[in-house]
Short mmCIF file of C-alpha atoms in Angstrom, two decimals:
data_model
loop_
_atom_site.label_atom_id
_atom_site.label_comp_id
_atom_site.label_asym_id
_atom_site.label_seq_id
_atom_site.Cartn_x
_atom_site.Cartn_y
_atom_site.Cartn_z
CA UNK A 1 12.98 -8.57 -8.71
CA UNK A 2 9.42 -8.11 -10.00
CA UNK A 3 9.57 -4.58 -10.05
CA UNK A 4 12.07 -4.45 -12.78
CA UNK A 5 15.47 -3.27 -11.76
CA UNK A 6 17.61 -4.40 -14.62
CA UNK A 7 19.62 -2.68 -17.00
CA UNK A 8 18.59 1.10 -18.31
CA UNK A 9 17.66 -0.29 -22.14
CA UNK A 10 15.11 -1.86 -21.98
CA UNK A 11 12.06 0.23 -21.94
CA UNK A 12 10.18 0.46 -18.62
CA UNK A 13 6.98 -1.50 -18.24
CA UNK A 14 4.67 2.10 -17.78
CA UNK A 15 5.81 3.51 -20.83
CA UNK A 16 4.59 1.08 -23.45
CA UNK A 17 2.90 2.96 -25.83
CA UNK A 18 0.65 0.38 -27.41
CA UNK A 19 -2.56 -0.77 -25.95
CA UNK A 20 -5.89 -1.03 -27.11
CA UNK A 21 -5.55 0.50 -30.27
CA UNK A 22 -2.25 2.53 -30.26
CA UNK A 23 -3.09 4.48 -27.60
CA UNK A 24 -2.79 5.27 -24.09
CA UNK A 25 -5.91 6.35 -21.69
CA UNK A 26 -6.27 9.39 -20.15
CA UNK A 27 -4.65 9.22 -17.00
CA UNK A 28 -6.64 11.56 -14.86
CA UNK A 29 -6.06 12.02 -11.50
CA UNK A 30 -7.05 9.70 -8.39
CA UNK A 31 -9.91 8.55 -10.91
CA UNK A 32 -7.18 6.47 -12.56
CA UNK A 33 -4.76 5.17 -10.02
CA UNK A 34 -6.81 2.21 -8.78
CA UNK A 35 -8.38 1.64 -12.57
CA UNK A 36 -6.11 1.52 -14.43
CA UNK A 37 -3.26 -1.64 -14.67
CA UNK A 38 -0.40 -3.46 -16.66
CA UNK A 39 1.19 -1.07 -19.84
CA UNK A 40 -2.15 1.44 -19.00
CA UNK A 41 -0.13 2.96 -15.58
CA UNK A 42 2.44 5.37 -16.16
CA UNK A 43 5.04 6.96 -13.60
CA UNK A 44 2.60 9.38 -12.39
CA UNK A 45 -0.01 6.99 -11.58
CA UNK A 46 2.29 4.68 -9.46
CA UNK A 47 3.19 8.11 -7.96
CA UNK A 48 -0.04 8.94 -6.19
CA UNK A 49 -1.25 6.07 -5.68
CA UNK A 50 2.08 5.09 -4.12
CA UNK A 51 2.47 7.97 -2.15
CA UNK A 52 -0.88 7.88 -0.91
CA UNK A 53 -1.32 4.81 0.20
CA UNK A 54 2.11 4.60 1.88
CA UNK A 55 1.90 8.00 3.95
CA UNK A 56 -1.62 6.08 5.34
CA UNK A 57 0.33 3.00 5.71
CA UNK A 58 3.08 4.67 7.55
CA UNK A 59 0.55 6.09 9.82
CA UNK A 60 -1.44 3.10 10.67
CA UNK A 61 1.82 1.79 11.46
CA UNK A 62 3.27 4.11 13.91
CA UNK A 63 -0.10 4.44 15.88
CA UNK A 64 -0.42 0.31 16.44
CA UNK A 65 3.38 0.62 17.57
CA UNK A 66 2.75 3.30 19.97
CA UNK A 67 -0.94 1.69 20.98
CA UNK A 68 0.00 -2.00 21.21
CA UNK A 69 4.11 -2.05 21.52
CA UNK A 70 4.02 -4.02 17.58
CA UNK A 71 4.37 -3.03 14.00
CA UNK A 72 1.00 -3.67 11.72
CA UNK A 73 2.30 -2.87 8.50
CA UNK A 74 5.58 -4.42 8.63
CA UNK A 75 6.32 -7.99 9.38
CA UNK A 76 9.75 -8.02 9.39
CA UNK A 77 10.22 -6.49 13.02
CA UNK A 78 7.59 -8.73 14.00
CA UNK A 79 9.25 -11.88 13.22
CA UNK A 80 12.29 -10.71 14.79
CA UNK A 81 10.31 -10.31 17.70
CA UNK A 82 8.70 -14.28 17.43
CA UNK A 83 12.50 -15.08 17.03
CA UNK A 84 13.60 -13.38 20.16
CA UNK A 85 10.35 -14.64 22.06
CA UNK A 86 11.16 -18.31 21.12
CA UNK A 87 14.77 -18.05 22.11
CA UNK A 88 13.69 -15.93 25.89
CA UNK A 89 10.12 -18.15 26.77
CA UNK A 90 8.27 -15.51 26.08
CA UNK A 91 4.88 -17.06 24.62
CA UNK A 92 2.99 -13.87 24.85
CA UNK A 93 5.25 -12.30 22.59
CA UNK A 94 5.04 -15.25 20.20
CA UNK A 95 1.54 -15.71 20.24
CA UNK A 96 0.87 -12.15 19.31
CA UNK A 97 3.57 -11.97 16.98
CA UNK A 98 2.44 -15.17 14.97
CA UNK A 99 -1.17 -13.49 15.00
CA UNK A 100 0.13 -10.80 13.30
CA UNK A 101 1.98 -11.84 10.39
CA UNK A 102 -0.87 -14.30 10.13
CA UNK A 103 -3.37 -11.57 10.22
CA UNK A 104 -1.06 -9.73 7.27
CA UNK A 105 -0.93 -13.33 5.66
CA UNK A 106 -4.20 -13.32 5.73
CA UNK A 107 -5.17 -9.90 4.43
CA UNK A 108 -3.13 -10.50 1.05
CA UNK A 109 -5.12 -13.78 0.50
CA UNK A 110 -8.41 -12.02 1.00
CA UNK A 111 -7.43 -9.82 -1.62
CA UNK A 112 -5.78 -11.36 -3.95
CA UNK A 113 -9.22 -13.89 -4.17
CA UNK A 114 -11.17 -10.23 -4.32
CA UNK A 115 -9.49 -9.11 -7.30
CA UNK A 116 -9.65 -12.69 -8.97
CA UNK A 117 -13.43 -12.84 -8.34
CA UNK A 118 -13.74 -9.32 -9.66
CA UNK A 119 -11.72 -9.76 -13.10
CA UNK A 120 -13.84 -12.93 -13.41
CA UNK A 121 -17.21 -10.43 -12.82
CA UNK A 122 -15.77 -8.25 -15.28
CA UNK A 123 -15.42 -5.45 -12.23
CA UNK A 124 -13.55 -2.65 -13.85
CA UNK A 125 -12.93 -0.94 -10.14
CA UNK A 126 -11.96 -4.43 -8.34
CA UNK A 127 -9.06 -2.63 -7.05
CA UNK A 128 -10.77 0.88 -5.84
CA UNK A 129 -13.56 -1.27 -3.96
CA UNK A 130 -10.82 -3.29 -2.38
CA UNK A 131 -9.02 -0.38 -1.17
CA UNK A 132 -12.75 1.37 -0.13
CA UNK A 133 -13.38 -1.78 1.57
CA UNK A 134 -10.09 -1.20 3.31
CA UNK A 135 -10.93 2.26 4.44
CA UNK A 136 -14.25 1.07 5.60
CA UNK A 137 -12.70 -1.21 7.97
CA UNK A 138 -10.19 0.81 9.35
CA UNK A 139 -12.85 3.66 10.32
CA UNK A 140 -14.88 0.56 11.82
CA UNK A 141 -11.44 -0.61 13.87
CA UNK A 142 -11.33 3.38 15.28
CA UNK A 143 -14.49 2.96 16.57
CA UNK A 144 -14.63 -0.30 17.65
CA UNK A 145 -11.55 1.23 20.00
CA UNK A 146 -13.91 3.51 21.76
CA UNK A 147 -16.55 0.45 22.64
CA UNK A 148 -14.82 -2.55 23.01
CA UNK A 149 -13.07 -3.14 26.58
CA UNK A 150 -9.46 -3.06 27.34
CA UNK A 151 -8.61 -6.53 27.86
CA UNK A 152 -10.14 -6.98 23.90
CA UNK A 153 -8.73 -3.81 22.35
CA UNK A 154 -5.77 -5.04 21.73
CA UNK A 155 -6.24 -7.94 20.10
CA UNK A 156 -8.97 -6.33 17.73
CA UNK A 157 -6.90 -3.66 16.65
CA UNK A 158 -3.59 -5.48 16.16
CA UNK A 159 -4.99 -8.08 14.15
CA UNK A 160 -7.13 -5.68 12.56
CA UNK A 161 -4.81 -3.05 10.97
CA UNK A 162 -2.44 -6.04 10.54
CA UNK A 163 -5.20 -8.01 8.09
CA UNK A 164 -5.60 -4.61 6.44
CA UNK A 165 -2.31 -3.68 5.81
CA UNK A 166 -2.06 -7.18 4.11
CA UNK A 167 -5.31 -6.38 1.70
CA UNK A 168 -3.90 -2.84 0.77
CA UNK A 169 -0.14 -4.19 -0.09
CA UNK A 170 -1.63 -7.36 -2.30
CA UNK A 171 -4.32 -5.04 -3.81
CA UNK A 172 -1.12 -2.53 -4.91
CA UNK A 173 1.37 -5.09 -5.83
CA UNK A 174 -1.70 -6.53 -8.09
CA UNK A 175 -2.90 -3.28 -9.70
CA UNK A 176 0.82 -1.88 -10.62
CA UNK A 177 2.54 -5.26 -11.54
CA UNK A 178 4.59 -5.18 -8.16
CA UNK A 179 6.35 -1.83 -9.01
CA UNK A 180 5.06 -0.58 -5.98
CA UNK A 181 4.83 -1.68 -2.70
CA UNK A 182 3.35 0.53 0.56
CA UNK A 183 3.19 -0.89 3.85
CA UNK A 184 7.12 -1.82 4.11
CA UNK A 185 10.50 -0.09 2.86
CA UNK A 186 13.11 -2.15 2.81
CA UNK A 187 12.37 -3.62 -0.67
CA UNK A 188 11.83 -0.25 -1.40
CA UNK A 189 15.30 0.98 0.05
CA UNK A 190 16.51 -2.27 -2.07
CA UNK A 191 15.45 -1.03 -5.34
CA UNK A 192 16.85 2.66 -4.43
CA UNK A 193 20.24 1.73 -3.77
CA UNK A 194 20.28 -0.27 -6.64
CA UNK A 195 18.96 2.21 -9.19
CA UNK A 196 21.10 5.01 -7.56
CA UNK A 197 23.99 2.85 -8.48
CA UNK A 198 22.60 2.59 -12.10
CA UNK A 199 22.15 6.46 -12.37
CA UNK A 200 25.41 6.64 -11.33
CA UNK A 201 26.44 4.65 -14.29
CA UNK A 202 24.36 6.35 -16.97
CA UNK A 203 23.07 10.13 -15.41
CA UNK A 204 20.75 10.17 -18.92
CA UNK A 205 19.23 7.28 -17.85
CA UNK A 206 15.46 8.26 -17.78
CA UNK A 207 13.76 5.32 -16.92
CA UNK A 208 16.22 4.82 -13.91
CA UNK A 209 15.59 8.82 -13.03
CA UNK A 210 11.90 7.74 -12.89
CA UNK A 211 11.78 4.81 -10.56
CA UNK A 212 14.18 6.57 -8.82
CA UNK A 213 11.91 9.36 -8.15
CA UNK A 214 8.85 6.85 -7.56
CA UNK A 215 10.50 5.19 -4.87
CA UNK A 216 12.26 7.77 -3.33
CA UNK A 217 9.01 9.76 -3.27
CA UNK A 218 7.05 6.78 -1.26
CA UNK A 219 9.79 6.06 1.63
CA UNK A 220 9.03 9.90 2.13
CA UNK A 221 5.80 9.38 2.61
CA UNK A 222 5.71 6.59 4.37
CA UNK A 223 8.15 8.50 7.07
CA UNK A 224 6.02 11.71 6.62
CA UNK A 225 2.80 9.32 7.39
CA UNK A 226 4.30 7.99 10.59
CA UNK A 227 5.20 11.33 11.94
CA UNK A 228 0.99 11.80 10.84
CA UNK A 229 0.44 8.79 12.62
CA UNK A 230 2.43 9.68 15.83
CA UNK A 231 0.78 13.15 16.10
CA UNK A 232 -2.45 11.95 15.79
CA UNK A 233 -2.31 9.24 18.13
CA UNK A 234 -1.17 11.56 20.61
CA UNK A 235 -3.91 13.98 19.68
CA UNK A 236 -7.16 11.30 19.06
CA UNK A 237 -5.47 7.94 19.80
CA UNK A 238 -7.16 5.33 17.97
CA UNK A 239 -9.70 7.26 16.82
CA UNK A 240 -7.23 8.26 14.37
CA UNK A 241 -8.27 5.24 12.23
CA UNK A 242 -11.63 6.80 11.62
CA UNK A 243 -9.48 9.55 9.83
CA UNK A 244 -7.72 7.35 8.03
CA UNK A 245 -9.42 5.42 6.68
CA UNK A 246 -12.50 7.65 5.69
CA UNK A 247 -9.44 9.26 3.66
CA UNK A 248 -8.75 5.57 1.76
CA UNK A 249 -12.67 5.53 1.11
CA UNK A 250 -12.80 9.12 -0.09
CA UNK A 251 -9.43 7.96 -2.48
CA UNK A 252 -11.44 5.23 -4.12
CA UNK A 253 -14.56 7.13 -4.75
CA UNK A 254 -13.32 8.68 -7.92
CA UNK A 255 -12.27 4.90 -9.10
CA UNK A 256 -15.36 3.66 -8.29
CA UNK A 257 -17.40 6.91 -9.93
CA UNK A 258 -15.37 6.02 -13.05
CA UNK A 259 -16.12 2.38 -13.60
CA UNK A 260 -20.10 3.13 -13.18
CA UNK A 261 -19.43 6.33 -15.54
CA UNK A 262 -16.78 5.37 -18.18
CA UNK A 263 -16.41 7.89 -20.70
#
């Protein structure tokens, strides 16, 4: 798999010591995460920005299931659904369900062609303006929810959040080389199991400790973000997407404030 899951010799991709010059950048804070890429990322990077992204993931997930009845962030259930829609009649379901996962299609196009056009610029903070971007049109999706009329909120919001979830998984898979993935687990659970099996094998395995850690640590979050995500809707409803996403905007500021400001 692209994340790297083979054996525990070879060294990992973060921890390659030589770039530009022998030596690593600083890795400070959020100003990194969504700057730096490739053999520049270390564990801790793909830590936040895993675990940050995923508990708002996890959230945005759990409200459109309890608002709408489907899953934004992850497709899988949703093409279960299509399957089980086909085989019963029910078009409804299999309209809304291809809308989705097209909608999540969709979203990882957009951004994949949004990072392309920004390496071509030369834009050192493609990634932080895609994710800001991302933010921005979640808040917009909250308070579209207030305006728009029932018989259109649904539609708005599902495809919404599901386009968006699409952008933010393509814009992490790009910026950490597909080590880390955010809007759905079982890949995630995948990689665990596996590298649980290789710790077993070799305890002193460090690398393996690692990646165990960073995936371990973003299935938390992404189940601590939906229990987020479920109190909140019960508390605001979809207003909660103004929260959210004002938080991804205010988590790409420092990316952005470092590109126009490099040291």
């Amino acid at each position: 798999m692209p994340r790297g899951v083979s054996g525990c010799t070879s060294p990992a991709p973060w921890r390659i010591p030589q770039v530009m010059g022998g030596r690593l950048p600083a890795m400070d804070g959020t100003r990194g995460m969504l700057v730096h890429e490739g053999a520049s990322r270390n564990i801790g990077t793909d830590l936040r920005l895993g675990c940050t992204l995923a508990a708002a993931a996890g959230g945005v997930n759990v409200a459109g299931f309890l608002a709408l009845g489907y899953y934004t962030a992850n497709m899988t259930g949703n093409l279960s659904a299509l399957a089980v829609g086909v085989g019963d009649g029910g078009m409804v379901s299999v309209l809304s369900c291809i809308g989705l996962v097209g909608a999540f299609v969709m979203g990882g196009c957009v951004a994949t062609l949004l990072v392309g056009a920004g390496r071509r610029l030369g834009m050192r903070a493609v990634h932080a303006a895609s994710i800001a971007l991302e933010g921005a049109l979640l808040a917009a999706l909250g308070m579209l929810s207030i305006l728009l009329p029932a018989w259109m909120e649904a539609g708005a919001l599902g495809y919404g959040m599901g386009f968006l979830m699409g952008l933010q998984n393509a814009t992490v898979t790009h910026i950490s080389g597909a080590r880390v993935r955010t809007t759905h687990m079982t890949g995630m659970l995948t990689d665990l199991g596996m590298e649980l099996a290789q710790l077993l094998q070799d305890p002193r395995a460090m690398r393996v400790r690692e990646r165990v850690r960073l995936h371990g640590a973003i299935i938390a979050c992404f189940a601590l973000g939906g229990v987020g995500g479920a109190i909140g809707y019960r508390l605001y409803g979809m207003r909660l997407l103004v929260l959210l996403g004002g938080g991804l905007v205010m988590l790409a500021i420092p990316g952005l404030w470092r590109a126009r400001h490099p040291r």
